[in-house]
Each structure stands twice: as structure tokens, then as C-alpha cells.
Short mmCIF file of C-alpha atoms in Angstrom, two decimals:
data_model
loop_
_atom_site.label_atom_id
_atom_site.label_comp_id
_atom_site.label_asym_id
_atom_site.label_seq_id
_atom_site.Cartn_x
_atom_site.Cartn_y
_atom_site.Cartn_z
CA MET Y 276 0.00 0.00 0.00
CA ASN Y 277 2.80 2.41 0.87
CA ALA Y 278 4.58 1.58 -2.37
CA LEU Y 279 1.37 2.21 -4.31
CA ARG Y 280 0.88 5.58 -2.62
CA LYS Y 281 4.48 6.54 -3.31
CA HIS Y 282 4.08 5.54 -6.95
CA GLY Y 283 0.87 7.58 -7.26
CA PHE Y 284 2.48 10.60 -5.59
CA THR Y 285 5.38 10.40 -8.04
CA TRP Y 286 3.03 10.40 -11.02
CA LEU Y 287 1.07 13.29 -9.51
CA VAL Y 288 4.19 15.41 -9.08
CA LEU Y 289 5.27 14.53 -12.63
CA ALA Y 290 1.85 15.51 -14.02
CA LEU Y 291 1.88 18.81 -12.11
CA GLY Y 292 5.37 19.58 -13.36
CA PHE Y 293 4.51 18.91 -17.00
CA GLY Y 294 1.24 20.80 -16.60
CA PHE Y 295 3.07 23.83 -15.22
CA LEU Y 296 5.49 23.77 -18.18
CA TYR Y 297 3.21 22.95 -21.09
CA LEU Y 298 -0.33 23.93 -20.11
CA PRO Y 299 0.25 27.65 -20.92
CA ILE Y 300 1.57 26.68 -24.35
CA LEU Y 301 -1.47 24.45 -24.92
CA ILE Y 302 -3.83 27.28 -23.92
CA LEU Y 303 -2.04 29.63 -26.31
CA MET Y 304 -2.44 27.13 -29.15
CA VAL Y 305 -6.15 26.71 -28.39
CA TYR Y 306 -6.73 30.48 -28.38
CA SER Y 307 -5.03 30.76 -31.76
CA PHE Y 308 -8.30 29.38 -33.16
CA ASN Y 309 -10.38 31.99 -31.33
CA GLU Y 310 -12.72 34.03 -33.50
CA SER Y 311 -12.69 37.07 -31.23
CA ARG Y 312 -10.19 39.88 -31.67
CA LEU Y 313 -9.71 39.81 -27.91
CA ALA Y 314 -7.00 37.21 -27.40
CA THR Y 315 -8.25 36.24 -23.93
CA VAL Y 316 -12.00 35.98 -24.64
CA TRP Y 317 -13.26 32.86 -26.43
CA SER Y 318 -16.11 33.54 -28.86
CA GLY Y 319 -15.97 30.58 -31.25
CA PHE Y 320 -13.72 28.47 -33.44
CA SER Y 321 -12.05 30.14 -36.41
CA VAL Y 322 -8.84 29.99 -38.43
CA LYS Y 323 -9.07 33.54 -39.73
CA TRP Y 324 -6.09 34.71 -37.67
CA TYR Y 325 -3.86 32.30 -39.55
CA GLY Y 326 -5.03 33.98 -42.75
CA GLU Y 327 -4.33 37.39 -41.23
CA LEU Y 328 -0.90 36.19 -40.22
CA PHE Y 329 0.03 35.01 -43.72
CA ARG Y 330 -1.11 38.37 -45.10
CA ASP Y 331 1.08 40.27 -42.63
CA ARG Y 332 4.25 40.69 -44.69
CA SER Y 333 6.21 42.45 -41.96
CA MET Y 334 5.63 39.57 -39.53
CA LEU Y 335 6.57 36.96 -42.14
CA GLN Y 336 9.72 38.86 -43.10
CA ALA Y 337 10.74 39.04 -39.44
CA ALA Y 338 10.11 35.30 -39.04
CA TRP Y 339 12.13 34.45 -42.16
CA LEU Y 340 14.99 36.70 -41.03
CA SER Y 341 15.05 35.06 -37.58
CA LEU Y 342 15.11 31.58 -39.10
CA LYS Y 343 18.00 32.47 -41.41
CA VAL Y 344 20.00 34.12 -38.64
CA ALA Y 345 19.33 31.21 -36.27
CA PHE Y 346 20.38 28.64 -38.90
CA TRP Y 347 23.69 30.30 -39.74
CA THR Y 348 24.31 31.15 -36.08
CA ALA Y 349 23.91 27.52 -35.06
CA THR Y 350 26.09 26.33 -37.93
CA MET Y 351 28.95 28.71 -37.17
CA ALA Y 352 28.63 28.14 -33.41
CA VAL Y 353 29.01 24.37 -33.94
CA VAL Y 354 32.12 24.87 -36.11
CA LEU Y 355 33.79 27.24 -33.66
CA GLY Y 356 32.57 25.31 -30.63
CA THR Y 357 34.05 22.08 -32.02
CA LEU Y 358 37.40 23.77 -32.55
CA ALA Y 359 37.31 25.22 -29.04
CA SER Y 360 36.43 21.80 -27.62
CA LEU Y 361 39.37 20.24 -29.42
CA VAL Y 362 41.67 22.83 -27.90
CA MET Y 363 40.28 22.26 -24.41
CA THR Y 364 40.20 18.45 -24.49
CA ARG Y 365 42.86 17.30 -26.96
CA MET Y 366 45.68 19.84 -26.92
CA ARG Y 367 48.40 19.62 -24.32
CA ARG Y 368 48.27 22.15 -21.53
CA PHE Y 369 49.65 25.55 -22.47
CA PRO Y 370 50.13 28.60 -20.20
CA SER Y 371 46.90 30.37 -21.11
CA LYS Y 372 44.66 27.32 -21.47
CA SER Y 373 42.68 28.08 -18.31
CA VAL Y 374 42.22 31.67 -19.45
CA PHE Y 375 41.08 30.44 -22.86
CA GLY Y 376 38.47 28.19 -21.24
CA ALA Y 377 37.26 31.01 -19.00
CA LEU Y 378 36.89 33.39 -21.95
CA ILE Y 379 35.00 30.80 -23.99
CA THR Y 380 32.47 30.14 -21.22
CA ALA Y 381 32.19 33.75 -20.02
CA PRO Y 382 28.94 34.46 -21.96
CA LEU Y 383 27.23 31.75 -19.88
CA VAL Y 384 27.26 34.01 -16.82
CA MET Y 385 27.36 37.41 -18.49
CA PRO Y 386 24.07 39.37 -18.45
CA ASP Y 387 22.51 39.79 -21.89
CA VAL Y 388 22.29 43.56 -21.42
CA ILE Y 389 26.04 43.84 -20.86
CA LEU Y 390 26.74 41.54 -23.80
CA GLY Y 391 24.43 43.48 -26.14
CA LEU Y 392 25.82 46.85 -25.11
CA SER Y 393 29.43 45.68 -25.49
CA MET Y 394 28.69 44.25 -28.95
CA LEU Y 395 27.09 47.53 -30.02
CA LEU Y 396 30.12 49.54 -28.87
CA LEU Y 397 32.40 47.07 -30.66
CA PHE Y 398 30.51 47.38 -33.93
CA VAL Y 399 30.45 51.18 -33.73
CA SER Y 400 34.21 51.22 -33.16
CA MET Y 401 34.74 48.78 -36.03
CA GLY Y 402 32.70 51.01 -38.31
CA ASP Y 403 34.76 54.04 -37.38
CA VAL Y 404 38.06 52.20 -37.95
CA ILE Y 405 36.99 50.67 -41.25
CA GLY Y 406 35.68 54.04 -42.46
CA ALA Y 407 38.88 55.82 -41.40
CA LEU Y 408 40.99 53.29 -43.31
CA GLY Y 409 38.88 53.76 -46.42
CA LEU Y 410 37.92 50.07 -46.58
CA GLY Y 411 34.23 50.68 -47.06
CA GLU Y 412 31.32 50.99 -44.67
CA PHE Y 413 30.41 48.67 -41.81
CA GLN Y 414 26.93 49.00 -40.36
CA ALA Y 415 26.93 48.79 -36.59
CA LYS Y 416 23.28 47.72 -36.69
CA GLY Y 417 22.13 45.15 -39.21
CA VAL Y 418 21.74 41.48 -40.04
CA MET Y 419 25.49 40.83 -40.00
CA SER Y 420 25.80 42.44 -36.57
CA ILE Y 421 22.97 40.28 -35.20
CA TRP Y 422 24.63 37.16 -36.60
CA ILE Y 423 28.03 37.98 -35.09
CA ALA Y 424 26.47 38.82 -31.72
CA HIS Y 425 24.44 35.60 -31.65
CA VAL Y 426 27.46 33.48 -32.56
CA THR Y 427 29.40 35.18 -29.78
CA PHE Y 428 27.07 34.13 -26.97
CA THR Y 429 25.86 30.78 -28.36
CA ILE Y 430 29.37 29.41 -28.88
CA ALA Y 431 29.75 29.08 -25.10
CA PHE Y 432 26.75 26.75 -24.82
CA VAL Y 433 27.84 24.68 -27.81
CA THR Y 434 31.38 24.35 -26.46
CA VAL Y 435 30.15 23.04 -23.12
CA VAL Y 436 27.93 20.42 -24.81
CA ILE Y 437 30.61 19.19 -27.21
CA SER Y 438 33.42 19.30 -24.62
CA SER Y 439 31.46 17.09 -22.25
CA ARG Y 440 31.03 14.49 -25.02
CA MET Y 441 34.67 14.64 -26.08
CA THR Y 442 35.81 14.23 -22.49
CA GLU Y 443 33.93 10.92 -22.32
CA LEU Y 444 35.34 9.76 -25.65
CA ASP Y 445 37.80 6.89 -25.38
CA LYS Y 446 41.10 8.27 -26.65
CA SER Y 447 42.35 4.77 -27.35
CA LEU Y 448 40.15 4.68 -30.45
CA GLU Y 449 41.91 7.73 -31.87
CA GLU Y 450 45.32 6.41 -30.84
CA ALA Y 451 44.62 3.06 -32.50
CA ALA Y 452 43.69 4.79 -35.75
CA MET Y 453 46.90 6.85 -35.67
CA ASP Y 454 48.92 3.69 -34.97
CA LEU Y 455 47.46 2.27 -38.18
CA GLY Y 456 48.81 5.23 -40.15
CA ALA Y 457 45.97 7.76 -40.13
CA ASN Y 458 46.87 11.40 -39.56
CA ARG Y 459 45.04 13.62 -37.08
CA ILE Y 460 42.73 15.15 -39.69
CA LYS Y 461 41.65 11.74 -40.98
CA VAL Y 462 41.17 10.47 -37.43
CA PHE Y 463 38.96 13.44 -36.62
CA PHE Y 464 36.68 13.05 -39.64
CA GLN Y 465 36.47 9.25 -39.60
CA ILE Y 466 36.64 8.43 -35.88
CA THR Y 467 35.98 11.44 -33.66
CA LEU Y 468 33.33 13.24 -35.71
CA PRO Y 469 30.93 10.28 -36.10
CA ILE Y 470 31.14 9.54 -32.36
CA ILE Y 471 30.45 13.13 -31.26
CA ALA Y 472 27.77 13.67 -33.94
CA PRO Y 473 24.89 13.47 -31.40
CA ALA Y 474 26.59 16.19 -29.34
CA LEU Y 475 27.02 18.31 -32.47
CA MET Y 476 23.32 17.98 -33.21
CA SER Y 477 22.43 18.83 -29.61
CA GLY Y 478 24.67 21.90 -29.70
CA TRP Y 479 23.23 22.97 -33.04
CA LEU Y 480 19.65 22.71 -31.79
CA LEU Y 481 20.54 24.58 -28.59
CA ALA Y 482 22.24 27.40 -30.51
CA PHE Y 483 19.35 27.56 -32.98
CA THR Y 484 16.83 27.89 -30.17
CA LEU Y 485 18.84 30.51 -28.29
CA SER Y 486 19.28 32.62 -31.42
CA LEU Y 487 15.63 32.30 -32.43
CA ASP Y 488 14.52 33.31 -28.93
CA ASP Y 489 16.89 36.23 -28.32
CA VAL Y 490 15.41 39.68 -27.71
CA VAL Y 491 17.87 41.60 -25.54
CA VAL Y 492 21.08 41.24 -27.56
CA ALA Y 493 19.31 41.64 -30.91
CA SER Y 494 17.58 44.82 -29.73
CA PHE Y 495 21.00 46.49 -29.31
CA VAL Y 496 22.43 45.54 -32.71
CA SER Y 497 19.35 45.42 -34.97
CA GLY Y 498 18.61 48.30 -37.26
CA PRO Y 499 16.12 49.34 -39.95
CA GLY Y 500 15.27 46.37 -42.12
CA SER Y 501 16.75 43.87 -39.67
CA THR Y 502 13.95 43.39 -37.16
CA THR Y 503 13.90 39.83 -35.86
CA LEU Y 504 10.76 37.94 -34.92
CA PRO Y 505 11.17 38.20 -31.10
CA ILE Y 506 11.59 41.98 -31.37
CA LYS Y 507 8.56 42.20 -33.66
CA VAL Y 508 6.44 40.11 -31.29
CA PHE Y 509 7.61 42.04 -28.23
CA SER Y 510 6.74 45.37 -29.84
CA SER Y 511 3.32 44.02 -30.90
CA VAL Y 512 2.49 42.67 -27.45
CA ARG Y 513 3.32 46.01 -25.84
CA ARG Y 514 0.43 47.53 -27.82
CA GLY Y 515 -1.92 44.77 -26.67
CA LEU Y 516 -2.44 41.07 -27.19
CA ASN Y 517 -3.01 40.24 -30.85
CA PRO Y 518 -4.54 36.89 -31.94
CA GLU Y 519 -2.02 36.82 -34.79
CA ILE Y 520 0.70 36.33 -32.18
CA ASN Y 521 -1.11 33.23 -30.93
CA ALA Y 522 -1.26 31.83 -34.45
CA LEU Y 523 2.40 32.61 -35.05
CA ALA Y 524 3.41 31.05 -31.73
CA THR Y 525 1.45 27.90 -32.58
CA ILE Y 526 3.25 27.54 -35.90
CA MET Y 527 6.63 28.13 -34.26
CA VAL Y 528 5.91 25.58 -31.53
CA LEU Y 529 4.95 22.97 -34.12
CA LEU Y 530 7.99 23.77 -36.26
CA VAL Y 531 10.41 23.58 -33.35
CA SER Y 532 8.76 20.37 -32.13
CA VAL Y 533 9.26 18.74 -35.53
CA VAL Y 534 12.91 19.80 -35.60
CA VAL Y 535 13.52 18.56 -32.05
CA VAL Y 536 11.83 15.21 -32.70
CA ALA Y 537 13.78 14.76 -35.94
CA GLY Y 538 17.02 15.64 -34.16
CA TRP Y 539 16.24 13.27 -31.31
CA TRP Y 540 15.45 10.43 -33.75
CA TRP Y 541 18.67 11.06 -35.66
CA MET Y 542 20.76 11.12 -32.47
CA GLN Y 543 19.17 7.91 -31.21
CA ARG Y 544 19.85 6.24 -34.53
CA ALA Y 545 23.47 7.43 -34.56
CA GLU Y 546 23.99 6.26 -30.97
CA LYS Y 547 22.59 2.81 -31.73
CA ARG Y 548 24.78 2.56 -34.82
CA ARG Y 549 27.83 3.54 -32.76
CA GLN Y 550 27.09 0.96 -30.08
CA LEU Y 551 26.56 -1.71 -32.74
CA ASP Y 552 29.89 -0.86 -34.39
CA MET Y 553 31.66 -1.03 -31.03
CA GLN Y 554 30.11 -4.44 -30.28
CA MET Y 555 31.17 -5.78 -33.69
CA ALA Y 556 34.70 -4.44 -33.16
CA LEU Y 557 34.93 -6.09 -29.73
CA GLN Y 558 33.70 -9.39 -31.18
CA GLU Y 559 36.27 -9.25 -33.97
CA ASN Y 560 39.08 -8.46 -31.53
CA GLY Y 561 37.89 -11.17 -29.18
#
């Protein structure tokens, strides 16, 4: 009886936790089909706000811009984060290695306001220097500035994810490949990269989500014609709740859910394939 009560209490706490996390999102998705212009008053089922959303060119342009910036941010963050992880986990200790690790992970604890302001001052200074040297014009506020700023703070998260996976990686596999004549580059692409692929996907999805969700940093470095979706939504909500926002949020939730499920399926498949290869290798050696 006590075990049954404990089991029921566990399921109750789990249900309350999931309800607290996902019930507001579910309510938002339900109200996206509300016919009333008042986002919090239900007056009947309708999909007209989805039609209004697809006719709102400014909202669609902001969404497309955010998706492009998030994609390229995640891609570059994974490339740089992988290189930083290699330095932290595979290179021999050098005098400034601890400083290098601290600088890489500093954006994890740095307030977004400080990061956004520092990036803005950097871009303004870069524009002045480039203009003074006669090398052209660099816009301190624009799409390129948003991309650089997002890569700057997402690389810390990606590095932590990939470094933790590379720390657990058995170095004897890499050493065995080098003993057989493979150079370090070949070992990385044929041995290390396939093993850490799930971590790369996790880091990519994390960086994509952080970039797509950012408001504070982007508000400092965005300019005319470079308004991202979070800034657009934030400015719209300040004027009052709009049912179009509910429809947009529903589409974004479904899109992100599909990407996360696909990434999870791919990582599970890659992990099973890796375990199967390791078992076959152990059987052959045995």
C-alpha cells in the first residue's frame, strides 16, 4: 500500500510539473483558433487569424529573417565550438589554457544587457576604424551584426555540450587509428566526428533555439530592415495582445517540435549505430 501511494504521488508530481510547463503553451495554441479579436475571450472556433498572419508581410519577413539568422548562427557556433572543444580536451596544456576556457564560457554568466551593449560599442568602433581606413562601410546595426552577436554568446553553450562528449570519448580509439597510419585530420573526420555527432546535433539545436529566442542582444544591434521575430512580437504585445501572435506562436511551436523530434530520432539512430559498431569491433578483436 505504501509503495502504491508513493508511486501515485510520483506520477502526480510529474503531471503537475509537466502541466506547469506545457499547459500555458497548450492554452495559447487553443486560443489561436479563437474568432474574437480579444485574445483572452473565447467567442468561437475560427482559423481567420492564420489567414491574417500570412497576409502580414512584416511579420513573415521578421520570421524568415530570424530563421536564417538562427540557422547560420547555429552552424557557425558548432564549427567554432568544435574547434574550441578540441583545444580544451585534446591539446596539451599551455600557459593560457585556463584563461582560454574562461573566456569561452564567459557568456554563460554574463548578463545579456552587458553583452548586447558591449557588442554595439564594438561594432560602432569597427565602423569608425573601417571608415577611417577607407575600406568601405560597416553597419553597426544590421543582419550581420545580429549574426556575429548571436554566434558570440551561443558558442559558449555549444562548447560546453561538445566538450562534455569529447571528455567521455575513449582516446584509445583515436590512438589506435593513428597507430594504423591515419593522420590527425583523418582520425577526426572518420573516428571522432561520427562519435560526437549526437553532441554536435544537440549543440546545433541549442544554438538555434537561443538565437531564435533572443530579444535583448538583438535589440541592441538590430537596425532598420533587420527586425527579428522576437523583437517584432515584443513590440506588438506592448500595444496589446493580438490573436495573430497566438497563431504565429502555434506555428513556431509545431515547427520547433518537428525539428527537435527529428534531431532526437537522428541522435538515437546514430547512438545505436555507434554501439553496434563497437560491439562488432569487440567481437572481432575477441
